[in-house]
Short mmCIF file of C-alpha atoms in Angstrom, two decimals:
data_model
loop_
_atom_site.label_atom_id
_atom_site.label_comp_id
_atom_site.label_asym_id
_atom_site.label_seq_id
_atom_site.Cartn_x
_atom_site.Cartn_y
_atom_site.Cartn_z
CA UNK H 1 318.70 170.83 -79.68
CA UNK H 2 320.79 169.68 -76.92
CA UNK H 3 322.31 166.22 -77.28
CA UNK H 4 319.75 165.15 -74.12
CA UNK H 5 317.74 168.42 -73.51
CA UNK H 6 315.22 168.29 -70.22
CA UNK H 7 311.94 167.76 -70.72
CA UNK H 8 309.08 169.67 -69.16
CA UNK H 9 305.83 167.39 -68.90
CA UNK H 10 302.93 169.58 -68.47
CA UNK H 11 299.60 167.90 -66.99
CA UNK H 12 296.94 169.94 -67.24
CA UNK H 13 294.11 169.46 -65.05
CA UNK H 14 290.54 169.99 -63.68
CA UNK H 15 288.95 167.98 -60.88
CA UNK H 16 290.55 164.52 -62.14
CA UNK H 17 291.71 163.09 -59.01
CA UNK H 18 290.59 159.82 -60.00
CA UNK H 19 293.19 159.86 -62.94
CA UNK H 20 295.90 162.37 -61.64
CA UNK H 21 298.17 160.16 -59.59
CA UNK H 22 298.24 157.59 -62.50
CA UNK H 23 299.54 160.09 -64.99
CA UNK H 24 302.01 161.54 -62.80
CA UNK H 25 303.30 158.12 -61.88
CA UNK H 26 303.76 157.02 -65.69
CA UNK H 27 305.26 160.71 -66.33
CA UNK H 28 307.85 160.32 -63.55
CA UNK H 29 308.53 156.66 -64.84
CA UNK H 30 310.10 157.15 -67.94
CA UNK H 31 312.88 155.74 -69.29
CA UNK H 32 314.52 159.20 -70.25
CA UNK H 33 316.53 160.64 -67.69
CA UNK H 34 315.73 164.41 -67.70
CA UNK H 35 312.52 164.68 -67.28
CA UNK H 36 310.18 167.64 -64.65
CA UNK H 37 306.39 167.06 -64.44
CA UNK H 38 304.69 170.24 -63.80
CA UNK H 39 300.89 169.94 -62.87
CA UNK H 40 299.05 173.13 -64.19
CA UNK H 41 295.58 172.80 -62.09
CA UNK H 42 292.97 174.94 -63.03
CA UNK H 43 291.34 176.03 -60.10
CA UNK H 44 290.12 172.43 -59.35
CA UNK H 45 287.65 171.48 -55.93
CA UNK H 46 288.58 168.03 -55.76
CA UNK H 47 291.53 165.97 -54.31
CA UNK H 48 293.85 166.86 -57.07
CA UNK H 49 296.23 169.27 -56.00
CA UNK H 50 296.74 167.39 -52.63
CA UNK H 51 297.69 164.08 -54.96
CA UNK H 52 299.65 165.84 -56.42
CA UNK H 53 302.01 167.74 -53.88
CA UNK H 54 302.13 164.13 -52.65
CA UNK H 55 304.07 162.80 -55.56
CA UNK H 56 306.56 165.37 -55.36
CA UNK H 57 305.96 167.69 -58.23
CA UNK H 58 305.89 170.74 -59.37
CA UNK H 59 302.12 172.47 -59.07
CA UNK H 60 300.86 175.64 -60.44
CA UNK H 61 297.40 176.63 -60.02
CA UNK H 62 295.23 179.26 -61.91
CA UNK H 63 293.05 181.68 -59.40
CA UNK H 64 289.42 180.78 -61.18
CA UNK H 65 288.86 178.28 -63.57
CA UNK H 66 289.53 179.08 -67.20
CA UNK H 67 290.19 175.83 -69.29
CA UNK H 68 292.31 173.92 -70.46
CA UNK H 69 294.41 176.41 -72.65
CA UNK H 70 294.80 178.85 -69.74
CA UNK H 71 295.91 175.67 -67.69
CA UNK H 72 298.76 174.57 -70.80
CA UNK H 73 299.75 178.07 -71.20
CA UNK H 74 300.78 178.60 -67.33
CA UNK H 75 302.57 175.51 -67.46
CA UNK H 76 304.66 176.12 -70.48
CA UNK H 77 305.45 179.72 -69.34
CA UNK H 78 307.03 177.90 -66.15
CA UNK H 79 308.62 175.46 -67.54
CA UNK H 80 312.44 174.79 -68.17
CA UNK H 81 312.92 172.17 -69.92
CA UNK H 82 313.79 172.59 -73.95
CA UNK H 83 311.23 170.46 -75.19
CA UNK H 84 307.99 170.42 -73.68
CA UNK H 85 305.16 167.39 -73.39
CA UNK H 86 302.00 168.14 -72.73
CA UNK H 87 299.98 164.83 -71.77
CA UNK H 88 296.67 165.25 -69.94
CA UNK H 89 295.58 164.20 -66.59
CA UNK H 90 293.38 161.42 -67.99
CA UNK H 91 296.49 159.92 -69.81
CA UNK H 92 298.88 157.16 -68.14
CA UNK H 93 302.21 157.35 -70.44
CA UNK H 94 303.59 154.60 -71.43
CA UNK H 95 307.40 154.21 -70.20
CA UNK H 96 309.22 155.10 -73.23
CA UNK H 97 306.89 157.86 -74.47
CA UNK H 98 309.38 160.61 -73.49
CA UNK H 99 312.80 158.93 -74.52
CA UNK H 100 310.88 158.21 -78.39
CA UNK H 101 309.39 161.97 -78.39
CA UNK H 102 312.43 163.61 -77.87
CA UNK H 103 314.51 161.03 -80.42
CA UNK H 104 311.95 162.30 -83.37
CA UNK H 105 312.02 165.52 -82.47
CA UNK H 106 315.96 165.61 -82.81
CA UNK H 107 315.88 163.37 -86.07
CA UNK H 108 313.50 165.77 -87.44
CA UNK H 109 314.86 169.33 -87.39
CA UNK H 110 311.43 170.50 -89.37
CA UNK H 111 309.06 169.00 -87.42
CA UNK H 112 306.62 171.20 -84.89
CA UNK H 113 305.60 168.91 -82.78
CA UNK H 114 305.28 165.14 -82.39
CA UNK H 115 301.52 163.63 -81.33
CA UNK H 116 301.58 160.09 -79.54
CA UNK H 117 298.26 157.75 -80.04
CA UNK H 118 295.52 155.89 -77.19
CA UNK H 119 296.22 152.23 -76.81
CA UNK H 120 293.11 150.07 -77.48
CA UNK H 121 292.45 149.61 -73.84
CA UNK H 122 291.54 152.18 -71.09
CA UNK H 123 293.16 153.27 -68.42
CA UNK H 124 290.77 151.71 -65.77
CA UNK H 125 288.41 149.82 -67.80
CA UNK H 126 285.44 149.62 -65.83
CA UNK H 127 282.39 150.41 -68.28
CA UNK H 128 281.22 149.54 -71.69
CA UNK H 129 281.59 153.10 -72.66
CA UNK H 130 284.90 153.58 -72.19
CA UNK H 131 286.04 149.90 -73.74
CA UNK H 132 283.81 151.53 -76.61
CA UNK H 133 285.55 154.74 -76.90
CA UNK H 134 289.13 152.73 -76.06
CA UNK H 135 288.59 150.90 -79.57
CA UNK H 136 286.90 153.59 -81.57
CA UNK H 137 289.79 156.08 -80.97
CA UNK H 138 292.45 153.38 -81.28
CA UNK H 139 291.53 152.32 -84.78
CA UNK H 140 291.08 156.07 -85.60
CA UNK H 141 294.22 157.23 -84.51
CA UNK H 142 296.25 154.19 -85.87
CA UNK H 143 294.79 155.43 -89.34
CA UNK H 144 296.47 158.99 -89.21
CA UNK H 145 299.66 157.64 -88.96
CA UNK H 146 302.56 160.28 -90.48
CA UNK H 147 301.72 163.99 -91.19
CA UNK H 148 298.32 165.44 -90.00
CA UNK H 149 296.95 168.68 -90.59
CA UNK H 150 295.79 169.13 -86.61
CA UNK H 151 297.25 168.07 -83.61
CA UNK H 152 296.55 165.57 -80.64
CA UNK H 153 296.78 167.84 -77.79
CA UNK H 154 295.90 165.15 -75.29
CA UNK H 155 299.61 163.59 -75.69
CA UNK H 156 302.58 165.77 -77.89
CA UNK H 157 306.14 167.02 -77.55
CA UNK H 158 307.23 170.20 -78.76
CA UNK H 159 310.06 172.40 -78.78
CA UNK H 160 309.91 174.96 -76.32
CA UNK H 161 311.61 177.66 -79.07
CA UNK H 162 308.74 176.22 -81.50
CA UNK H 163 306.35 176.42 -79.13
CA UNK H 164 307.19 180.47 -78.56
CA UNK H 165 307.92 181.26 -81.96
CA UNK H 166 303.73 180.03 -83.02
CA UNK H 167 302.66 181.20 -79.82
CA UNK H 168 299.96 180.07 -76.90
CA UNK H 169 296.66 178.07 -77.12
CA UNK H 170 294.03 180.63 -77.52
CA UNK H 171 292.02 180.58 -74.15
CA UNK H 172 289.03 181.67 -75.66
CA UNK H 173 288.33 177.98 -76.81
CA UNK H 174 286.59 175.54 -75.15
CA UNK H 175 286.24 172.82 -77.85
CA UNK H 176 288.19 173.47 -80.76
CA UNK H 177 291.67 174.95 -78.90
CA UNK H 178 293.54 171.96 -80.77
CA UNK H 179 292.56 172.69 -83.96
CA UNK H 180 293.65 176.27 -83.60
CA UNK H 181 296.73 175.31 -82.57
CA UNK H 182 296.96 172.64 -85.26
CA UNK H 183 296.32 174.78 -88.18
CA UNK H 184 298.88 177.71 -86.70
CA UNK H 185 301.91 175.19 -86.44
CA UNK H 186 300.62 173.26 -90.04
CA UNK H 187 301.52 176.53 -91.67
CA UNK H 188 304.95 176.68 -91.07
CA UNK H 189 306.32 173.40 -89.34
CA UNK H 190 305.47 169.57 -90.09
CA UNK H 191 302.74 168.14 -87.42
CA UNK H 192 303.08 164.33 -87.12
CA UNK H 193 301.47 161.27 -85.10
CA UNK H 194 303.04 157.96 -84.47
CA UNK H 195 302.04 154.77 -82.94
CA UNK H 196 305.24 153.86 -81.16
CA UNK H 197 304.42 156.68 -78.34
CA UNK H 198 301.30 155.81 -76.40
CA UNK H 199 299.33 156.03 -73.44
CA UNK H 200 296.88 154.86 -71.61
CA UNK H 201 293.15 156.92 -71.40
CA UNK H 202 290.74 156.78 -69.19
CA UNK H 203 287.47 157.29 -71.41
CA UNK H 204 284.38 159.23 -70.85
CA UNK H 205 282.68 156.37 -68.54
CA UNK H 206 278.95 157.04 -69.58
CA UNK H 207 276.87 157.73 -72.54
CA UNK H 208 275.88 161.27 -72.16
CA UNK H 209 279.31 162.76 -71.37
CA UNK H 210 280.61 161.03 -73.83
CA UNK H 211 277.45 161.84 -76.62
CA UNK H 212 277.61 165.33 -75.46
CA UNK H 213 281.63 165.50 -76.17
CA UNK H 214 280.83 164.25 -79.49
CA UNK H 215 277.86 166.54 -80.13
CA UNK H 216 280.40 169.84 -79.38
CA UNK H 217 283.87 168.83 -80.95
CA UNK H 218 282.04 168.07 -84.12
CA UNK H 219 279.42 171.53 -83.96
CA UNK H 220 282.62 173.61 -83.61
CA UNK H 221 284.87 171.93 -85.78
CA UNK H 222 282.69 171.17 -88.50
CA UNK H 223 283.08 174.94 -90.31
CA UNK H 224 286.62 175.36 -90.02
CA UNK H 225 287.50 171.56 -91.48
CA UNK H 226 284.95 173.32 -94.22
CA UNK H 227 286.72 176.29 -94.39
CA UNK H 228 290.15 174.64 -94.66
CA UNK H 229 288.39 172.11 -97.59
CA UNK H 230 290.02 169.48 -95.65
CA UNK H 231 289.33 166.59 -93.16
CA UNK H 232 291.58 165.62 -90.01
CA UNK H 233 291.44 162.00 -90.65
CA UNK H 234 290.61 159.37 -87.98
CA UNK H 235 287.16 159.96 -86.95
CA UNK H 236 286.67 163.03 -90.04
CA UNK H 237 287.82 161.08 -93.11
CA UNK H 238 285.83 160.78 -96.09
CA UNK H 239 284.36 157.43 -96.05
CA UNK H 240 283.39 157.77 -92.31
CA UNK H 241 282.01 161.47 -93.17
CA UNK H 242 279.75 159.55 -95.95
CA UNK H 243 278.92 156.51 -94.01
CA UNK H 244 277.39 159.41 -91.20
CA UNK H 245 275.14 160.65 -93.62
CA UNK H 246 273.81 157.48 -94.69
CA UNK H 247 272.46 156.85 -91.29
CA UNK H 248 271.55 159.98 -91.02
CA UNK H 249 269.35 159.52 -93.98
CA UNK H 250 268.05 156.08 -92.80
CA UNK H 251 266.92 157.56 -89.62
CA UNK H 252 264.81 159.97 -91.55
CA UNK H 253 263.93 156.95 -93.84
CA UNK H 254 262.94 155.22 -90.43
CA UNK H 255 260.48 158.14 -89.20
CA UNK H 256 259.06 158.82 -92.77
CA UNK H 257 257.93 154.96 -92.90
CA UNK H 258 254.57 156.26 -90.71
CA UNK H 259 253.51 158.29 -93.51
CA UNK H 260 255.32 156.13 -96.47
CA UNK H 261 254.50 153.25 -95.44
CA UNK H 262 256.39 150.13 -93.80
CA UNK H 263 258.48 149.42 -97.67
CA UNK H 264 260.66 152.42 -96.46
CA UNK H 265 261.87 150.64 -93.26
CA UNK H 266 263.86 148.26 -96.11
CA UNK H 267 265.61 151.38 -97.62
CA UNK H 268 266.35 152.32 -93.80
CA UNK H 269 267.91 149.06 -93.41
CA UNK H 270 269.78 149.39 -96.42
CA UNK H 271 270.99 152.64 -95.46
CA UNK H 272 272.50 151.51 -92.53
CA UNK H 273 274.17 148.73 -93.43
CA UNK H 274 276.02 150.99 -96.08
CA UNK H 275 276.99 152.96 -93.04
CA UNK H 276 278.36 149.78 -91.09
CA UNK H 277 279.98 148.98 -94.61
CA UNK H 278 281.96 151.97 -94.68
CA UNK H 279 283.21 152.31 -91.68
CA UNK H 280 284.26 148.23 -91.51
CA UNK H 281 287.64 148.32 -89.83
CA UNK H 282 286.34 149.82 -86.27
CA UNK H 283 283.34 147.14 -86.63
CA UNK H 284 285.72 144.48 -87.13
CA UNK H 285 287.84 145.03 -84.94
CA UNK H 286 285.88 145.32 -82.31
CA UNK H 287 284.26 141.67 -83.42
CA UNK H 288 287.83 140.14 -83.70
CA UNK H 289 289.33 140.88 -80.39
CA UNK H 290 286.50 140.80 -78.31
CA UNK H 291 283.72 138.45 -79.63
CA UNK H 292 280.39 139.04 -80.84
CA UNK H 293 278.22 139.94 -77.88
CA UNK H 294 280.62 142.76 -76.92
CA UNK H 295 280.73 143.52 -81.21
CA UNK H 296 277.19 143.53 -80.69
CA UNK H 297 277.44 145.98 -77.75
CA UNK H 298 279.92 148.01 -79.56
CA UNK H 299 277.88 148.18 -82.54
CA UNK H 300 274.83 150.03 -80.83
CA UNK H 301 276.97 152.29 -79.19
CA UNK H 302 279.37 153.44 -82.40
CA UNK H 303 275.92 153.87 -84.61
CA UNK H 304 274.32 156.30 -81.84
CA UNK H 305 278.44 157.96 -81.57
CA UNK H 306 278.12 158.14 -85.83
CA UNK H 307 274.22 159.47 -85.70
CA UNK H 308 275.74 162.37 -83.25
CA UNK H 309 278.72 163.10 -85.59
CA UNK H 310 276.39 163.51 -88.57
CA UNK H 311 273.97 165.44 -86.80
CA UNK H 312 276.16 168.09 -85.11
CA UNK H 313 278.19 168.45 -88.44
CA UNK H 314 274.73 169.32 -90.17
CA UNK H 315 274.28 172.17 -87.69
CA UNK H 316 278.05 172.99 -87.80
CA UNK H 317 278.09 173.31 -91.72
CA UNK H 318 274.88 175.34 -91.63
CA UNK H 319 276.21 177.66 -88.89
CA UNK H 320 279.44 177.92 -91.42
CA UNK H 321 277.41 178.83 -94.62
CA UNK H 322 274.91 181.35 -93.27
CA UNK H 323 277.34 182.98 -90.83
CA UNK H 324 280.32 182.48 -92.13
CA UNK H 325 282.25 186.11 -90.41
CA UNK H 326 281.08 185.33 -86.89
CA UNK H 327 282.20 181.93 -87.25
CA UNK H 328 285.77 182.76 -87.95
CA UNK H 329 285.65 185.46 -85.46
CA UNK H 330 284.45 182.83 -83.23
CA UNK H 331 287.24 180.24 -83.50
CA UNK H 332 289.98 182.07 -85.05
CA UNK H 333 291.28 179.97 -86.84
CA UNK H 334 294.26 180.45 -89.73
CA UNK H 335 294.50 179.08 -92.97
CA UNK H 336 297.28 177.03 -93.47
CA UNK H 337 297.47 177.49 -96.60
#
């Protein structure tokens, strides 16, 4: 790699002209020097492309819209820079994201790809939800520090020869194009995350997007984290996988106390408190930086967030076990092993 090789940060986007001019402002900002922001817009009928051609970019546009993949893809295939970071539309960059991408990318001749983390506070923090979701994904991502077996496609630097060599985000994806991606470079390159390059998000900003996100990423992903026998960390480790099903089972404890009888509401209490329990480090941080009537808050919102998880995982597993051909046809997805 070149001693200071251009860098080619692709935006994908899709109707986010609330968001848009923030990110490109943060990407032109940096505090490396060779640096081209290309906007891939995917067919979006908002205000986007005009805010962007107003900030003096580069903007490519697919005819119909296609998702985000389609969207990456047509940016990378335009762009000439020989590393490439891809941040999304809803992510402000912090100054010194490039310049710190691009110095562990040359210090690490093995490495894929390099995946930056959320701060703790959103980009325009103007709901509960998305100081929730802030918080929750903060902690999370601060735990998968090092190597990871997936990838954060939201904010990542690549080599544009790397980048060729495994090939393009599979466009038939809607939900689980990461982890695609993810397991393809895990089998032959290194895939780390670090906490030194950030940004900032803006957050799903009410509780059904943000449920419904939830509901899907899990659903999909579920079968192929059980077909790897492995779990992505953050949000899918262990404990947090364990504590889900412990309020999934005190939910059902909850609704079986009509025919039990009102002793089973204890076991549902129980239950959930072994939940809380092991998943203590997003509870408490929430409670130490912010107080206890916003813990409080928090802690209604993360239990309905963990409910969802265990829920959709139940289907996803299921879907995985009994039809376990069309799943992999499905969402393609290589072993890395």
């Amino acid at each position: 790699m070149n001693e200071q090789p251009l860098v080619s940060v692709i935006i994908p986007n899709y109707n986010y002209a609330s968001t848009i001019g923030e990110c490109i402002r943060a990407a032109k900002n940096q505090t490396y020097p060779a640096v081209e922001v290309i906007v891939a817009d995917d067919a979006s009928t908002d205000d986007s492309v005009a805010i962007a051609r107003a900030l003096d970019v580069t903007v490519l546009q697919v005819p119909v819209n296609s998702g985000v993949s389609t969207a990456r893809n047509l940016g990378a295939r335009h762009a000439k820079g020989e590393v490439l970071f891809f941040v999304d539309s809803d992510v402000a960059l912090d100054p010194d994201a490039v310049e710190r991408a691009v110095d562990h990318l040359r210090e690490e001749p093995r490495l894929g790809a390099i995946c930056g983390m959320y701060r703790a506070e959103p980009m325009f923090p103007d709901s509960l939800v998305k100081r929730y979701r802030a918080i929750q994904q903060y902690v999370w991502f601060c735990e998968v520090e090092g190597a990871i077996p997936g990838l954060h496609s939201a904010l990542f630097a690549i080599k544009k020869e790397t980048f060729l060599e495994i090939g393009e985000f599979n466009d038939r994806l809607r939900w689980t194009e990461e982890q695609d991606y993810g397991f393809r470079l895990n089998a032959r390159y290194e895939v780390k995350a670090v906490p030194t390059i950030r940004g900032r998000h803006d957050h799903d900003g009410t509780l059904r997007v943000m449920l419904t996100k939830v509901f899907n990423r899990t659903r999909l992903g579920a079968p192929n984290w059980l077909r790897l026998n492995k779990l992505p960390g953050g949000a899918g480790t262990g404990y947090r996988a364990l504590g889900s099903a412990f309020l999934l089972a005190a939910v059902i404890a909850l609704v079986s106390s009509v025919v039990l009888g009102p002793w089973v509401l204890l076991a549902a209490a129980v239950l959930t408190g072994i939940s809380i329990g092991l998943d203590k480090r997003t509870y408490g941080y929430a409670y130490r930086h912010h107080g206890i009537l916003f813990g409080l808050q928090f802690t209604v919102l993360h239990l309905l967030v963990t409910l969802t998880s265990a829920v959709a995982a139940g289907i996803g597993i299921l879907q995985g076990l009994l039809f376990p051909r069309m799943t992999q046809r499905l969402y393609r997805v290589e072993n890395p092993a």
